[in-house]
Coordinates of C-alpha atoms in Angstrom, one line a residue:
X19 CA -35.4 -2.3 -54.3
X20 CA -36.9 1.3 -54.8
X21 CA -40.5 1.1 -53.6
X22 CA -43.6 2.9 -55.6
X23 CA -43.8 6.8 -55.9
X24 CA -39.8 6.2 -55.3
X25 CA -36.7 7.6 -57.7
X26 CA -33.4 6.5 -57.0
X27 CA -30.5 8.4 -56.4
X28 CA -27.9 6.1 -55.6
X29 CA -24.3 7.6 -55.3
X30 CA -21.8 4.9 -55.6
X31 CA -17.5 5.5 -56.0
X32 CA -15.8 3.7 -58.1
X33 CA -12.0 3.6 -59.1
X34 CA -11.1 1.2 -62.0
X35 CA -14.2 -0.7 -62.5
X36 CA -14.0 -1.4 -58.7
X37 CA -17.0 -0.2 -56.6
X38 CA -15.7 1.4 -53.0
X39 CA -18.4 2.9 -51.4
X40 CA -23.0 2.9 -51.8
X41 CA -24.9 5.5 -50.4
X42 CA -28.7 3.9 -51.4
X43 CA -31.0 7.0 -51.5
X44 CA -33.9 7.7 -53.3
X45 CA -36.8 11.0 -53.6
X46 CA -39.6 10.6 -52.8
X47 CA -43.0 13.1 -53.8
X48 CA -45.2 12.9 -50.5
X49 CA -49.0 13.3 -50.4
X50 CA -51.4 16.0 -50.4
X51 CA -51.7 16.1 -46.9
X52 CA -48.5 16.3 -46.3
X53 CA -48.0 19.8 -48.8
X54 CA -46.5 17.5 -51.5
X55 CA -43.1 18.1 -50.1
X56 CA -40.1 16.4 -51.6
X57 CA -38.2 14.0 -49.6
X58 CA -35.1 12.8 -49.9
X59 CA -34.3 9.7 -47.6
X60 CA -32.8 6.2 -47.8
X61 CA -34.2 3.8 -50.2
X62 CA -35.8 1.5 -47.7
X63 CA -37.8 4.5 -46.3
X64 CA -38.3 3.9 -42.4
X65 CA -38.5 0.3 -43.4
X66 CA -34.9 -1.1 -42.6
X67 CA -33.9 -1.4 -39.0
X68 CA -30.2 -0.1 -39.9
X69 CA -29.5 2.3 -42.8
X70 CA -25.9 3.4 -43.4
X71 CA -23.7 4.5 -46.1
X72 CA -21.6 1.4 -47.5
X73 CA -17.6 1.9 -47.7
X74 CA -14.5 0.1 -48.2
X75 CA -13.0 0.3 -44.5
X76 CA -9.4 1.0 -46.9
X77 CA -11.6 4.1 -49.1
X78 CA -13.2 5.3 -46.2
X79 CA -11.8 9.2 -47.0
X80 CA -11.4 8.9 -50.1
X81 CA -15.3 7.9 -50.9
X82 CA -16.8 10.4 -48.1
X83 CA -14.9 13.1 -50.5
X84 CA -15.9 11.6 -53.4
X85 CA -19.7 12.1 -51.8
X86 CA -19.8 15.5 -50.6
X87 CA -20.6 17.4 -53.6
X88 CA -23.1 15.2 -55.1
X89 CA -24.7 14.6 -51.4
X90 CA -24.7 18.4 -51.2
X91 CA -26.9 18.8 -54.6
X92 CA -29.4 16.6 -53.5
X93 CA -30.0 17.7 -50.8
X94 CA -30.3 21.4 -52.0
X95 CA -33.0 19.6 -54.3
X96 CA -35.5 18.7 -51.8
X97 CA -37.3 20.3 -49.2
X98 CA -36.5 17.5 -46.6
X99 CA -34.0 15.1 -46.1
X100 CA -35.6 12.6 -43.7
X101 CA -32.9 9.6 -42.6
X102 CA -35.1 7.1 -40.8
X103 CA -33.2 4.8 -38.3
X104 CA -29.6 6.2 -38.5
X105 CA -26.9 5.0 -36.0
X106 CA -25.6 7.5 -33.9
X107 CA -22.4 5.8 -34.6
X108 CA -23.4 6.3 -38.3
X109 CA -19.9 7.1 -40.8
X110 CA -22.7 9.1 -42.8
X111 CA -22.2 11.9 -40.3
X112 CA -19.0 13.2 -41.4
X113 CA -20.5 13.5 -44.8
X114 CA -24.1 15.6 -43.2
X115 CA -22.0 18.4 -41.3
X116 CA -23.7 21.1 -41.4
X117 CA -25.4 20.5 -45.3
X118 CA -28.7 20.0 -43.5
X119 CA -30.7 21.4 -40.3
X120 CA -29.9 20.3 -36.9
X121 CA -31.8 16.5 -36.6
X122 CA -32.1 14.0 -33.9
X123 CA -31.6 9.9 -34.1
X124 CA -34.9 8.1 -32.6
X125 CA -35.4 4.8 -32.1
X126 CA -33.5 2.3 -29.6
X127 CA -31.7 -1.1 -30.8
X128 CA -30.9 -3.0 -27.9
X129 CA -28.3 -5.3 -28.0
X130 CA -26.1 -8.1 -25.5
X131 CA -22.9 -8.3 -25.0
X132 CA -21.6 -12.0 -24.6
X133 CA -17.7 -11.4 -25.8
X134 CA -16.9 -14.8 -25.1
X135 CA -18.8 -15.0 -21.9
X136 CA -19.4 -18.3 -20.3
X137 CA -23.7 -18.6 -19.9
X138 CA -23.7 -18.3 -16.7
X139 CA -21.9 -15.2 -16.4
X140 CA -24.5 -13.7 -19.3
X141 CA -27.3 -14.8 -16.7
X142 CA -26.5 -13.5 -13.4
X143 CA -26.7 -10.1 -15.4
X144 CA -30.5 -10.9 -16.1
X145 CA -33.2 -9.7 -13.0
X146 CA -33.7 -12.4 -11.2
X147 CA -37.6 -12.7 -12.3
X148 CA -36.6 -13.2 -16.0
X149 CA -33.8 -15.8 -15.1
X150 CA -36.2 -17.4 -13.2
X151 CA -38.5 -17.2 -16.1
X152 CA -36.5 -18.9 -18.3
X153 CA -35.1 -21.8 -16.0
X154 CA -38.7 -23.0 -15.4
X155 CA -39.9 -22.7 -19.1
X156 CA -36.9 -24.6 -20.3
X157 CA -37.9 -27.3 -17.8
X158 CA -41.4 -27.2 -18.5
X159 CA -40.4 -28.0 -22.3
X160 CA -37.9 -30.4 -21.4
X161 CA -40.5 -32.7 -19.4
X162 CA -42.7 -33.2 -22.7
X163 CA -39.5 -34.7 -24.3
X164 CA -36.3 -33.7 -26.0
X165 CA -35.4 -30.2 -26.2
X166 CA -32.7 -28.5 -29.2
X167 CA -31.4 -26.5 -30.6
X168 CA -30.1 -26.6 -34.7
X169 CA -29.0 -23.9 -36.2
X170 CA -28.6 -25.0 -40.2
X171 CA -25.5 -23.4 -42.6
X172 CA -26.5 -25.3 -45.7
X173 CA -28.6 -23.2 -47.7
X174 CA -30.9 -26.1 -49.3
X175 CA -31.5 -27.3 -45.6
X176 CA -32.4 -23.8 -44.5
X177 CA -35.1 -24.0 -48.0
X178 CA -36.8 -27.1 -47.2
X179 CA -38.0 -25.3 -43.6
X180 CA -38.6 -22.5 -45.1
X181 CA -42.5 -23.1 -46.1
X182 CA -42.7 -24.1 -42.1
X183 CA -41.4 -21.1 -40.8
X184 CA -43.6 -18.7 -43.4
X185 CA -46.6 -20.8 -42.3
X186 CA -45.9 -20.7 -38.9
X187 CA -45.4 -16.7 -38.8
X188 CA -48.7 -16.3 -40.7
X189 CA -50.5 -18.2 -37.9
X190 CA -49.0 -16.5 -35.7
X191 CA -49.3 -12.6 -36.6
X192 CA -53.5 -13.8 -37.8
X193 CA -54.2 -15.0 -34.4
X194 CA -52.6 -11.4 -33.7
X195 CA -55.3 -9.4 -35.9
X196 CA -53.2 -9.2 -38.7
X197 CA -53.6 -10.2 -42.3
X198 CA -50.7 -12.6 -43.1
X199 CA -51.3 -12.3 -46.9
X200 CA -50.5 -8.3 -46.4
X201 CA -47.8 -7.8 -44.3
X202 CA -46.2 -11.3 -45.9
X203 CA -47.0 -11.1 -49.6
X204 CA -45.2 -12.9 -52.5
X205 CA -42.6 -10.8 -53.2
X206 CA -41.4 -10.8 -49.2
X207 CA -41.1 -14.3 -49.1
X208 CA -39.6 -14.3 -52.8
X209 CA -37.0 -11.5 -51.2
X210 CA -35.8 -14.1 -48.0
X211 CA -35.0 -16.6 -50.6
X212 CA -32.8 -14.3 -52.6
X213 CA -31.0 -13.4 -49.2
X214 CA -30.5 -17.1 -48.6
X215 CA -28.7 -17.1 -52.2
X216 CA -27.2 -14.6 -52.0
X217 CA -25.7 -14.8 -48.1
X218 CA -25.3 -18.3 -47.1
X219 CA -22.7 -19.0 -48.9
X220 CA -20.5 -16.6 -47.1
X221 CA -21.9 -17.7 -43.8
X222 CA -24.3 -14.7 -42.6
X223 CA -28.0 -16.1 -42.7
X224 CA -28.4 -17.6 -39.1
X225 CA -31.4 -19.8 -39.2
X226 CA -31.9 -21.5 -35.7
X227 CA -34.8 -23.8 -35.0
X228 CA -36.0 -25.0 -31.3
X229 CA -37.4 -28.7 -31.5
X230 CA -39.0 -30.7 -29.1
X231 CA -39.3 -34.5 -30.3
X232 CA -37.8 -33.5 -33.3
X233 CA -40.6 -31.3 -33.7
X234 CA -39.8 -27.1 -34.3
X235 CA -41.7 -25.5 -31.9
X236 CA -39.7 -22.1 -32.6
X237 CA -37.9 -20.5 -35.4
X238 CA -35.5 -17.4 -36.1
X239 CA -34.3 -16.4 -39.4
X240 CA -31.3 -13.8 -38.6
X241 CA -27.7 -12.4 -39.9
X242 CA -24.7 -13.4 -38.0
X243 CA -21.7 -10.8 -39.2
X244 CA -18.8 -9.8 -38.0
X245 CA -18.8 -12.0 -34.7
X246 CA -22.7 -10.3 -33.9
X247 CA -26.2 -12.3 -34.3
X248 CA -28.9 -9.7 -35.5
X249 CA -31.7 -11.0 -34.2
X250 CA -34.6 -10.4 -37.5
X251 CA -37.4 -12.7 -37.5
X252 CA -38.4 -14.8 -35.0
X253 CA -41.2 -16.8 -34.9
X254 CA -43.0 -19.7 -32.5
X255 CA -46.0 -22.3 -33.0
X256 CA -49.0 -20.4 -31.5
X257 CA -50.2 -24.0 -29.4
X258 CA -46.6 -23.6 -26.8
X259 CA -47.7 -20.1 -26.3
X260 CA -47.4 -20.8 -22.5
X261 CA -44.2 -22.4 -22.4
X262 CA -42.9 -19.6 -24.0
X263 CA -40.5 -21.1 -26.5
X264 CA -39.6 -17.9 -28.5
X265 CA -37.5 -16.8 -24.4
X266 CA -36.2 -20.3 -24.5
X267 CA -35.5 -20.6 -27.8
X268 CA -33.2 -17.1 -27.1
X269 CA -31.4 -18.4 -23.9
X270 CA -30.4 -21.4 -26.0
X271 CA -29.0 -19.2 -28.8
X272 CA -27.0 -17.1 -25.9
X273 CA -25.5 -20.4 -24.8
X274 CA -24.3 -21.6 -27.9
X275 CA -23.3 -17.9 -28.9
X276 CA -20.9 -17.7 -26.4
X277 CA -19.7 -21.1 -26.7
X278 CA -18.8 -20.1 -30.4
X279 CA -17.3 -16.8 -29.7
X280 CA -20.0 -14.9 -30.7
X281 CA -19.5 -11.2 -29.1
X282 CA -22.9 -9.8 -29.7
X283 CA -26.7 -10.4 -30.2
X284 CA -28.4 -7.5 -31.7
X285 CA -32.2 -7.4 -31.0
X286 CA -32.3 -4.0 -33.9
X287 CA -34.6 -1.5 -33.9
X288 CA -37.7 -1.1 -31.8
X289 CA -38.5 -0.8 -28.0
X290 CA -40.4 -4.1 -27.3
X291 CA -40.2 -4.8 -23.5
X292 CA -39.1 -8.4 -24.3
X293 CA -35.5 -7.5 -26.0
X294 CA -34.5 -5.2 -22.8
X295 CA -35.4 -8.4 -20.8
X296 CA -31.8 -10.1 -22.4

């Protein structure tokens, strides 16, 4: 979705009614105080932890040619071109050249490599402190009862926990300062049921609950693609704070990642101390 103050200006490549290739951009006016400069940048602003130009691996060329003249104008348009959170292994590069000033790619995604590793080959690459960590939280959790992990497929399963998992979250980020109601509103929560639509049939929501008893004492509503977990929105019930189910809940995903030939968990953009822990 374009947001307010927004105009699109989405290229897209098409050959015989067949769509090839997205680049979702959009202008934006900016403020007073910032000399009412006009932006040109991705249509999810800085919002979206990855931002990329969408191609046909087969029209790759073909669509980056397509592109270049019409990237070109807009960006003769504007008096920025601002491209929040752009991989440095980004396709859109080829198509930038030398069109626009010199920029730099901020920001750090940290991921893990599994590749079929066996667990225990993942953990000895942990410090020892954090392995440590984890061992005795898992145990702590286990002596109050049964410990698991579910990860749910069906899309009407993944549904029913959803008003569980928003609750939970709002608990969680209020006891945290924040005001759920504002940085969860309607149309957010409308927007992860759409994705569940709209994805789980083809297999790339990964929704993972942690229960103890039976009970979900953690929660992470991700995308699995392409053999990699990206690892969106996780969540934990604010009472187990010291047992810290959200690490646990992690190590058992790892496990069963590499069991299931995952090759990769994404922890996407941002430097929180935690995700380097992995």
């Amino acid at each position: 979705s374009i947001g307010a103050g927004r105009r699109p200006a989405i290229l897209v490549a098409e050959r015989n009614e067949s769509i090839h290739g997205i680049l979702p951009l959009s202008i934006r006016r900016t403020s007073w105080d910032e000399l009412k400069l006009k932006v040109l940048e991705f249509s999810g602003g800085s919002q979206s932890d990855y931002q990329e130009l969408l191609v046909a691996e087969d029209h790759r060329e073909a669509v980056l040619q397509a592109f270049q003249s019409p990237f070109e104008r807009l960006c003769r348009s504007v008096d920025v071109v601002r491209l929040h959170n752009l991989s440095s292994r980004s396709i859109l590069g080829h198509l930038i050249g030398d069109q626009v000033p010199p920029f730099s790619i901020e920001g750090s995604s940290p991921f893990l490599n599994l590749d079929q590793k066996r667990f225990e080959d993942v953990e000895t690459s942990w410090k020892k402190a954090h392995r440590g960590d984890v061992r005795r939280q898992e145990k702590r959790l286990q002596s109050l009862g049964d410990l698991a992990l579910e990860v749910y497929r069906d899309k009407e399963e993944i549904k029913k926990l959803l008003p569980s998992f928003f609750r939970t979250l709002k608990s969680k980020w209020q006891s945290e300062g924040f005001n759920p109601e504002r940085v969860l509103p309607p149309a957010h929560i409308r927007f992860y049921s759409e994705l569940i639509d709209e994805l789980s049939e083809r297999k790339r929501i990964h929704f993972s609950v942690l229960k103890l008893n039976g009970r979900p004492v953690s929660y992470h509503f991700g995308f699995f693609y392409s053999d990699v977990l990206y690892w969106y929105r996780p969540t934990y019930e604010k009472e187990f704070h010291n047992y810290s189910p959200g690490k646990v809940h992690i190590a058992k995903i790892i496990e069963r990642g590499g069991e299931e030939g995952g090759k990769e968990i994404d922890f996407l953009l941002g430097r929180e101390p935690y995700k380097f822990s992995w």
